[in-house]
Short mmCIF file of C-alpha atoms in Angstrom, two decimals:
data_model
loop_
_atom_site.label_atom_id
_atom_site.label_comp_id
_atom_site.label_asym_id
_atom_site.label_seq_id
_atom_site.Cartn_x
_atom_site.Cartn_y
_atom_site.Cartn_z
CA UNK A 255 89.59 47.28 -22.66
CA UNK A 256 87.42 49.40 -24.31
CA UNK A 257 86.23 46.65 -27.07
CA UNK A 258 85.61 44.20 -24.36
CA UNK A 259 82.94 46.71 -22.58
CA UNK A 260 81.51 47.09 -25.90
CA UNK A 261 80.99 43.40 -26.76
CA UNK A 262 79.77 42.64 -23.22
CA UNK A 263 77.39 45.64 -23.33
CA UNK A 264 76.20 44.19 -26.92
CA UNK A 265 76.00 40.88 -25.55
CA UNK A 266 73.48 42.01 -22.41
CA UNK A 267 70.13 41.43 -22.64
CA UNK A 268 67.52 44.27 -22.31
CA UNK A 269 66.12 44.05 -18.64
CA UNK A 270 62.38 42.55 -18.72
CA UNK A 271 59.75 44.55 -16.55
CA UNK A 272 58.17 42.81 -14.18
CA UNK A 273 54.88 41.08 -14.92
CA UNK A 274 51.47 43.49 -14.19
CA UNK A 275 48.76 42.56 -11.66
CA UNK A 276 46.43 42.29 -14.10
CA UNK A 277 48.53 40.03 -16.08
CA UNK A 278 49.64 37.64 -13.00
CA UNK A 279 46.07 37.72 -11.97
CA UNK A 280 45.15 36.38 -15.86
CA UNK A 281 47.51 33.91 -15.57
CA UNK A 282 46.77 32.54 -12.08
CA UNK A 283 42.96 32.67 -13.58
CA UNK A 284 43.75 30.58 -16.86
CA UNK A 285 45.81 28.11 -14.43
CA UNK A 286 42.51 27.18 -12.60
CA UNK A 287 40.54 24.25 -14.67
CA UNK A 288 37.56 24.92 -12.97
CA UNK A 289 37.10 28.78 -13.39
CA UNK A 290 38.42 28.14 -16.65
CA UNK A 291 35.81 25.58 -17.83
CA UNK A 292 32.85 27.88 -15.90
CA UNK A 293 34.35 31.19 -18.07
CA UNK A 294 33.98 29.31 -21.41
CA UNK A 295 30.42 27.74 -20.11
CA UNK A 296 29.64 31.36 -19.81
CA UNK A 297 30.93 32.15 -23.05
CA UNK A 298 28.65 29.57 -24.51
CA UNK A 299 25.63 30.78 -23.09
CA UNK A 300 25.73 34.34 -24.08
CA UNK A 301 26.50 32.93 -27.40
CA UNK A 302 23.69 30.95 -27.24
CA UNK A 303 21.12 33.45 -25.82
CA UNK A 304 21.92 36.35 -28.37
CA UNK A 305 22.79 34.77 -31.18
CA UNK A 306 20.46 31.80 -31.03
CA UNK A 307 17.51 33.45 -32.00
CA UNK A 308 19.46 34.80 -35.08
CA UNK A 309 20.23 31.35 -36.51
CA UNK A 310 16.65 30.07 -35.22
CA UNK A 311 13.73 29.87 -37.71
CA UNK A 312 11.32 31.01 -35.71
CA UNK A 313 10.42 33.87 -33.43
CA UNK A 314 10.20 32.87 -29.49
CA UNK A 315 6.08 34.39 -30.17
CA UNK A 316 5.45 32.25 -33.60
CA UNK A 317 2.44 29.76 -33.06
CA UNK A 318 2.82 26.59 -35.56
CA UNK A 319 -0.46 24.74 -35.35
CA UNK A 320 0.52 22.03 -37.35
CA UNK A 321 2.97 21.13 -34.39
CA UNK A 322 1.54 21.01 -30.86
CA UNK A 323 3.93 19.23 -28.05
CA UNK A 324 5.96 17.54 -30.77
CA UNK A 325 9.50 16.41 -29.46
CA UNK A 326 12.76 17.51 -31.05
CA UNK A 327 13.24 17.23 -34.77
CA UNK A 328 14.69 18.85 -37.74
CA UNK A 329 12.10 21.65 -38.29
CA UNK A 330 11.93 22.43 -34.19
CA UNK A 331 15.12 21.55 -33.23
CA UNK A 332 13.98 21.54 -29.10
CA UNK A 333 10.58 20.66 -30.35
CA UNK A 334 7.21 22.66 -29.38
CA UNK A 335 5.36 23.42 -26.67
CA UNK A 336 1.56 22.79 -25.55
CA UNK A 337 0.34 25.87 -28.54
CA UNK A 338 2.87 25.27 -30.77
CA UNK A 339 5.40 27.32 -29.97
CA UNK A 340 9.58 26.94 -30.90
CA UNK A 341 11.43 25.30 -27.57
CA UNK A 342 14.32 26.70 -28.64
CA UNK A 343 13.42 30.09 -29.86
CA UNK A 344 11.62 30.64 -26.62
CA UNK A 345 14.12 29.07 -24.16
CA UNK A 346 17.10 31.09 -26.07
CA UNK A 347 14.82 34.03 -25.37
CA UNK A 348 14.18 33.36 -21.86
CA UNK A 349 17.78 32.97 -21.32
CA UNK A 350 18.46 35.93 -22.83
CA UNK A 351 16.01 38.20 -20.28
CA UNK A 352 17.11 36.03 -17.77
CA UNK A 353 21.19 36.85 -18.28
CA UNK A 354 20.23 40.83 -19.10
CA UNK A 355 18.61 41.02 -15.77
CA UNK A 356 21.21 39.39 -13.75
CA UNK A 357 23.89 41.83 -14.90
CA UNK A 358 22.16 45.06 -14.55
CA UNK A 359 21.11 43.89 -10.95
CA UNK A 360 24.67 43.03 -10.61
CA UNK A 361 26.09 46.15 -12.16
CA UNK A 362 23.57 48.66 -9.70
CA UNK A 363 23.52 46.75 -6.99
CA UNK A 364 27.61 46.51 -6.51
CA UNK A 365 28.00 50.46 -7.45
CA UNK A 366 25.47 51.55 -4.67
CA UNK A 367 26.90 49.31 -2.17
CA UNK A 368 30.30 50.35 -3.08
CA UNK A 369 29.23 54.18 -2.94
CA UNK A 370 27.34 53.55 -0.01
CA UNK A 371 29.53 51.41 2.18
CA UNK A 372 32.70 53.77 1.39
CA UNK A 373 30.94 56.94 2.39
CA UNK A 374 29.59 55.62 5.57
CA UNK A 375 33.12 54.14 6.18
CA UNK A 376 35.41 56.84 5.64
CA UNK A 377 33.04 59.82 6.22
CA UNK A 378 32.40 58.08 9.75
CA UNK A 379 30.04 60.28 12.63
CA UNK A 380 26.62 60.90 11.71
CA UNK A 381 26.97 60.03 7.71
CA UNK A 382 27.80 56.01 8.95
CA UNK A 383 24.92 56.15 11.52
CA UNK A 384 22.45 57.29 8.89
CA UNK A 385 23.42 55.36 6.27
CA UNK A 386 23.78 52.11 8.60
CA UNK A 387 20.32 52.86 9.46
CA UNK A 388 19.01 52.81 6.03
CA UNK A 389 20.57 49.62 5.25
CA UNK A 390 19.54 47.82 8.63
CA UNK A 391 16.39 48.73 8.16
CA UNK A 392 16.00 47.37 4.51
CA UNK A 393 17.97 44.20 5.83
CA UNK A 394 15.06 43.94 8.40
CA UNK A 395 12.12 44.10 5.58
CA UNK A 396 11.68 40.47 3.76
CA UNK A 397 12.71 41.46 0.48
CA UNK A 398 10.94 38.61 -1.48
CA UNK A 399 7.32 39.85 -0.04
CA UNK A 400 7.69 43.73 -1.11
CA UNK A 401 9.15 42.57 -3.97
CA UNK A 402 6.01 40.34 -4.60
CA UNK A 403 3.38 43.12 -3.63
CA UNK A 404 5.01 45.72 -5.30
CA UNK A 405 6.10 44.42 -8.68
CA UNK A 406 2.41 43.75 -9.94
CA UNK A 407 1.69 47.59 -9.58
CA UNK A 408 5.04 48.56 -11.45
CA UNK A 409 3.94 46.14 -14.75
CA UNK A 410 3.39 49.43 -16.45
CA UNK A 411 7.37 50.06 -16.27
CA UNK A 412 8.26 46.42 -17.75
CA UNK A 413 11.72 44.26 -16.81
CA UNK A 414 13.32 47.66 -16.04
CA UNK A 415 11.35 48.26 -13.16
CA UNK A 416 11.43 44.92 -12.07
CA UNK A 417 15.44 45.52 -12.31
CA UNK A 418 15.22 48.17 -10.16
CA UNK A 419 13.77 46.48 -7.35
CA UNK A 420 16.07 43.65 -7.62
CA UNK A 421 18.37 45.57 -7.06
CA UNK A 422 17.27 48.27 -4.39
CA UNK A 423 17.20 45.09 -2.07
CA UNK A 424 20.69 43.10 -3.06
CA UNK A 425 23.65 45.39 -2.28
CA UNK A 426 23.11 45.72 2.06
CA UNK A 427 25.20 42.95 2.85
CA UNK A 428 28.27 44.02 0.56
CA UNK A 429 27.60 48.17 1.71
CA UNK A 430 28.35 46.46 5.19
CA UNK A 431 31.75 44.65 4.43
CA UNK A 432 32.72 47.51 1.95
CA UNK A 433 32.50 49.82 5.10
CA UNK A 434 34.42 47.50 7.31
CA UNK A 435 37.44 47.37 4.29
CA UNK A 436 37.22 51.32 4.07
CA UNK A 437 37.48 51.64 8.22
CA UNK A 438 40.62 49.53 7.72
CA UNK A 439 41.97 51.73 4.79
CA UNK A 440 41.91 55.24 5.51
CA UNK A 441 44.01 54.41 8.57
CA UNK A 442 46.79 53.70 6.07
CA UNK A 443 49.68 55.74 5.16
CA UNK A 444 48.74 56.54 1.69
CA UNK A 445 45.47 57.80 2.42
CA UNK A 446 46.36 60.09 5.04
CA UNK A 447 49.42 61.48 2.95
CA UNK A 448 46.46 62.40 0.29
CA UNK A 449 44.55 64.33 3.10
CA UNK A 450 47.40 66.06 4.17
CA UNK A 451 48.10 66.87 0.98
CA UNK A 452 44.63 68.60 0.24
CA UNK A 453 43.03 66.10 -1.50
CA UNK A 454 39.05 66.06 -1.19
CA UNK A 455 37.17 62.94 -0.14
CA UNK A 456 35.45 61.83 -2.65
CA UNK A 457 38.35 62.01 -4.93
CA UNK A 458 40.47 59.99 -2.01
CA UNK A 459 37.22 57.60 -2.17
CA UNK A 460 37.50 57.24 -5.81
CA UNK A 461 41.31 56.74 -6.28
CA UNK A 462 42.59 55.53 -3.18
CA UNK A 463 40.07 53.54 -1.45
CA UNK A 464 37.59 51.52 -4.72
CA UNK A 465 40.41 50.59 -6.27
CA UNK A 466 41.89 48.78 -3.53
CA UNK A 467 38.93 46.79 -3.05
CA UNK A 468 38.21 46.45 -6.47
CA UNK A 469 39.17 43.13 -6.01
CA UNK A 470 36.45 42.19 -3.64
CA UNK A 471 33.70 44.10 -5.79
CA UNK A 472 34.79 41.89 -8.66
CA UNK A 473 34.29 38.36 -7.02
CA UNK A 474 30.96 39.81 -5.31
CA UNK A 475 29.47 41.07 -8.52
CA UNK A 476 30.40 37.56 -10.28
CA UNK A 477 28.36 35.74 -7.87
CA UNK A 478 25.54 38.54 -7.75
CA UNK A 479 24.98 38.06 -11.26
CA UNK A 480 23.79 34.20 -10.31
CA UNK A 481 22.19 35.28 -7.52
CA UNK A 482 19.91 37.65 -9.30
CA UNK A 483 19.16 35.53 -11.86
CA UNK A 484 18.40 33.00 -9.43
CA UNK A 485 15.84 35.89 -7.65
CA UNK A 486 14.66 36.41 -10.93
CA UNK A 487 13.59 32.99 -11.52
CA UNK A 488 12.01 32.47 -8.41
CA UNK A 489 9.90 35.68 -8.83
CA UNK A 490 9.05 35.20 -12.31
CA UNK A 491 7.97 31.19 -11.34
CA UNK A 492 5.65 32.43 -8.57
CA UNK A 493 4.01 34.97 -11.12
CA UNK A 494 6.09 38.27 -10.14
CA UNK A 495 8.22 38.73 -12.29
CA UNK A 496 8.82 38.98 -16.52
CA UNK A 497 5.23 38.97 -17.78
CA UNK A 498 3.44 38.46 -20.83
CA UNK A 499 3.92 37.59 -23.93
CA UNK A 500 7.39 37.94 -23.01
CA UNK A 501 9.53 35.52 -21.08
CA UNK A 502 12.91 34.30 -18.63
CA UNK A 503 13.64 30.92 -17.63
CA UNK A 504 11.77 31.25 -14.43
CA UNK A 505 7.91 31.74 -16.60
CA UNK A 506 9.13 29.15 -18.91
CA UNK A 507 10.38 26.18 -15.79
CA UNK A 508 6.70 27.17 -14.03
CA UNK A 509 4.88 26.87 -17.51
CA UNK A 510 6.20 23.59 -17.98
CA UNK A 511 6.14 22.14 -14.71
CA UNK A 512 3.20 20.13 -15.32
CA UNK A 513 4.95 18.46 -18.31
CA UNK A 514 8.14 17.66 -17.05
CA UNK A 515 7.57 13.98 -17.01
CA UNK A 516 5.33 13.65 -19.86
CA UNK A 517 7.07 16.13 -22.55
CA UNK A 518 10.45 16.53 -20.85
CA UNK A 519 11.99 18.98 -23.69
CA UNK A 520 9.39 21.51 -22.36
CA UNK A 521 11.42 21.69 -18.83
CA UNK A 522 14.47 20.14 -19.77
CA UNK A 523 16.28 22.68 -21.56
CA UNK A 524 15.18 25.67 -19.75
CA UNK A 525 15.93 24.18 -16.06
CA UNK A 526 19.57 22.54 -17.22
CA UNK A 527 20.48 26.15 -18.92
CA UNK A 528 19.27 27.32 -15.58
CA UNK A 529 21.66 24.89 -13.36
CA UNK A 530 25.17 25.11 -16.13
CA UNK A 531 24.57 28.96 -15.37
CA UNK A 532 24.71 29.29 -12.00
CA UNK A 533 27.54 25.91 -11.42
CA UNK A 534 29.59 28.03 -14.27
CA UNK A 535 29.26 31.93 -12.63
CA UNK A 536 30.11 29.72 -9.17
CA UNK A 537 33.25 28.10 -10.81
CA UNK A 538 34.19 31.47 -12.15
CA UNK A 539 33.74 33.60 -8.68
CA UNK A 540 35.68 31.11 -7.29
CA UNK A 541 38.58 31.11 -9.74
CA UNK A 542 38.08 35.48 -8.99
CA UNK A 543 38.75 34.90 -5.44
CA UNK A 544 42.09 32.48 -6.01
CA UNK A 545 43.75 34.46 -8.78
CA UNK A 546 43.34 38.07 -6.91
CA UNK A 547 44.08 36.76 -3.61
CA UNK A 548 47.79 35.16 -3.87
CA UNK A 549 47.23 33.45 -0.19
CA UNK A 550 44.37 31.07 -0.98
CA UNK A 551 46.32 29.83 -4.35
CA UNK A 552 47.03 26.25 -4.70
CA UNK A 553 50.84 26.73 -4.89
CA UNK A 554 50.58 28.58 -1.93
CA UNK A 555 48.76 25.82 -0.48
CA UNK A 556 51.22 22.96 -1.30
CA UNK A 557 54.42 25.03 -0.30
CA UNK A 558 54.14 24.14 3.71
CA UNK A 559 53.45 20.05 2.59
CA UNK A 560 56.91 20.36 0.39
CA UNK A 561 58.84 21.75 2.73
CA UNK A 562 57.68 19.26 5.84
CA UNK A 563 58.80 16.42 3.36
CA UNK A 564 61.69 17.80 2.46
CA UNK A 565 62.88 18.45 6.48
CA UNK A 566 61.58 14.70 6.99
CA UNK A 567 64.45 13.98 4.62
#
């Protein structure tokens, strides 16, 4: 009896633990085609716009005067602009700006809204009315315009400053919903247990209620990212923006405007690295949103059409 326990207990497997969130939500992300063909797009480009101008010849400021608006070739690979200078040294540049300005927009805007919101949510009374106030009244003010009148006088403080205001006006919307998610959760059980047991609010704020919507703050500081870089395109094409002698993809797609038919590898390159960003940070916010939310995945959209077949059966 006793040798039979022991071979069966050899014989057992080791239990396996049960699969992470972080790893089911990797999986369910590597399952989705699109997100992952917009992740490796991404890849790509950040590839491209910091080490491009390692591998390039020339510097995105170099002026060859023996080459003025001469097309693609071996010793310009993206050829030159109207004075001579690299298409490709300046458009891996411009991308460059261009991507480093989208994420720090991303990256402030997303933490104030995230501070703010979850204050003014579970601090409630006069904290929510004050801070509710703040951000409808900077919701009221068209951002575009103060942006536009006030970045010329803040060219002193460079891309940083023009950063900054990017991102004082792109985190009201999210402040709102994170407040609405935080009014939901400190009504639930495990919140309250951690007041009763003493803990403060801003630790409670911190480990109880971010991390539950961690999730959300993800996906919305994916598609930030594109939206900022699509701010910071606009701004910089209208003349508000990165100035010179340095440049984004926004001076470089209004610098060329004018030659778009003519010498099309002056626009070309800069305005498609433009569109496969934003199509691949899309593709990838959406993938986000499927793989942390189980309800909107596709297997939990085909289950209700397999099981009306198999009842027709």
């Amino acid at each position: 009896m006793t040798a039979v326990i022991e071979s069966s207990a050899a014989g057992a497997q080791p239990a396996t633990r049960p699969a992470g969130r972080a790893t089911v939500v990797l999986r369910r992300f590597v399952r989705n085609r699109s997100a992952l063909a917009g992740a490796a797009a991404l890849l790509l480009l950040f590839l491209l716009a910091f080490a491009g101008p390692l591998v390039s010849p020339w510097d995105y400021s170099h002026i060859d005067y023996t080459a003025l608006r001469s097309g693609p070739g071996p010793d310009h690979w993206w050829g030159t602009n109207r004075i001579g200078q690299d298409v490709f040294a300046q458009t891996v540049r411009g991308l460059q700006k261009s991507l480093v300005i989208g994420l720090l927009v991303a990256l402030f805007s997303t933490v104030l809204a995230s501070l703010v919101g979850a204050c003014a949510g579970y601090f409630g009374g006069w904290t929510d009315r004050l801070l509710m106030f703040f951000v409808d009244l900077l919701l009221v003010f068209p951002s575009f315009l103060i942006i536009a009148i006030i970045s010329p006088r803040l060219r002193g403080g460079g891309w940083i400053a023009f950063v900054a205001l990017l991102a004082v006006f792109g985190w009201m919307i999210t402040a709102r919903v994170v407040r609405s998610m935080t009014l939901s959760l400190k009504e639930r059980e495990f919140v309250k247990a951690a007041v009763y047991m003493g803990v403060g609010p801003l630790r409670i704020i911190w480990r109880h209620v971010l991390p539950n919507i961690a999730s959300f703050l993800i996906i919305d500081a994916t598609i930030a990212v594109g939206g900022a870089v699509m701010s910071e395109t606009a701004l910089s094409y209208f003349g508000f923006g990165v100035q010179a002698p340095d440049v984004s993809l926004g001076t470089l797609i209004a610098s060329t405007t004018g030659a778009a038919v003519t010498y099309p590898w002056m626009f070309f390159f800069a305005a498609g690295l433009l569109i496969v960003f934003v199509l691949a940070v899309n593709l990838v916010g959406d993938g986000l949103r499927d793989a942390l939310d189980p309800t909107t995945t596709r297997s939990a959209r085909r289950a209700p059409r397999t099981g009306s077949k198999g009842g027709a059966r």
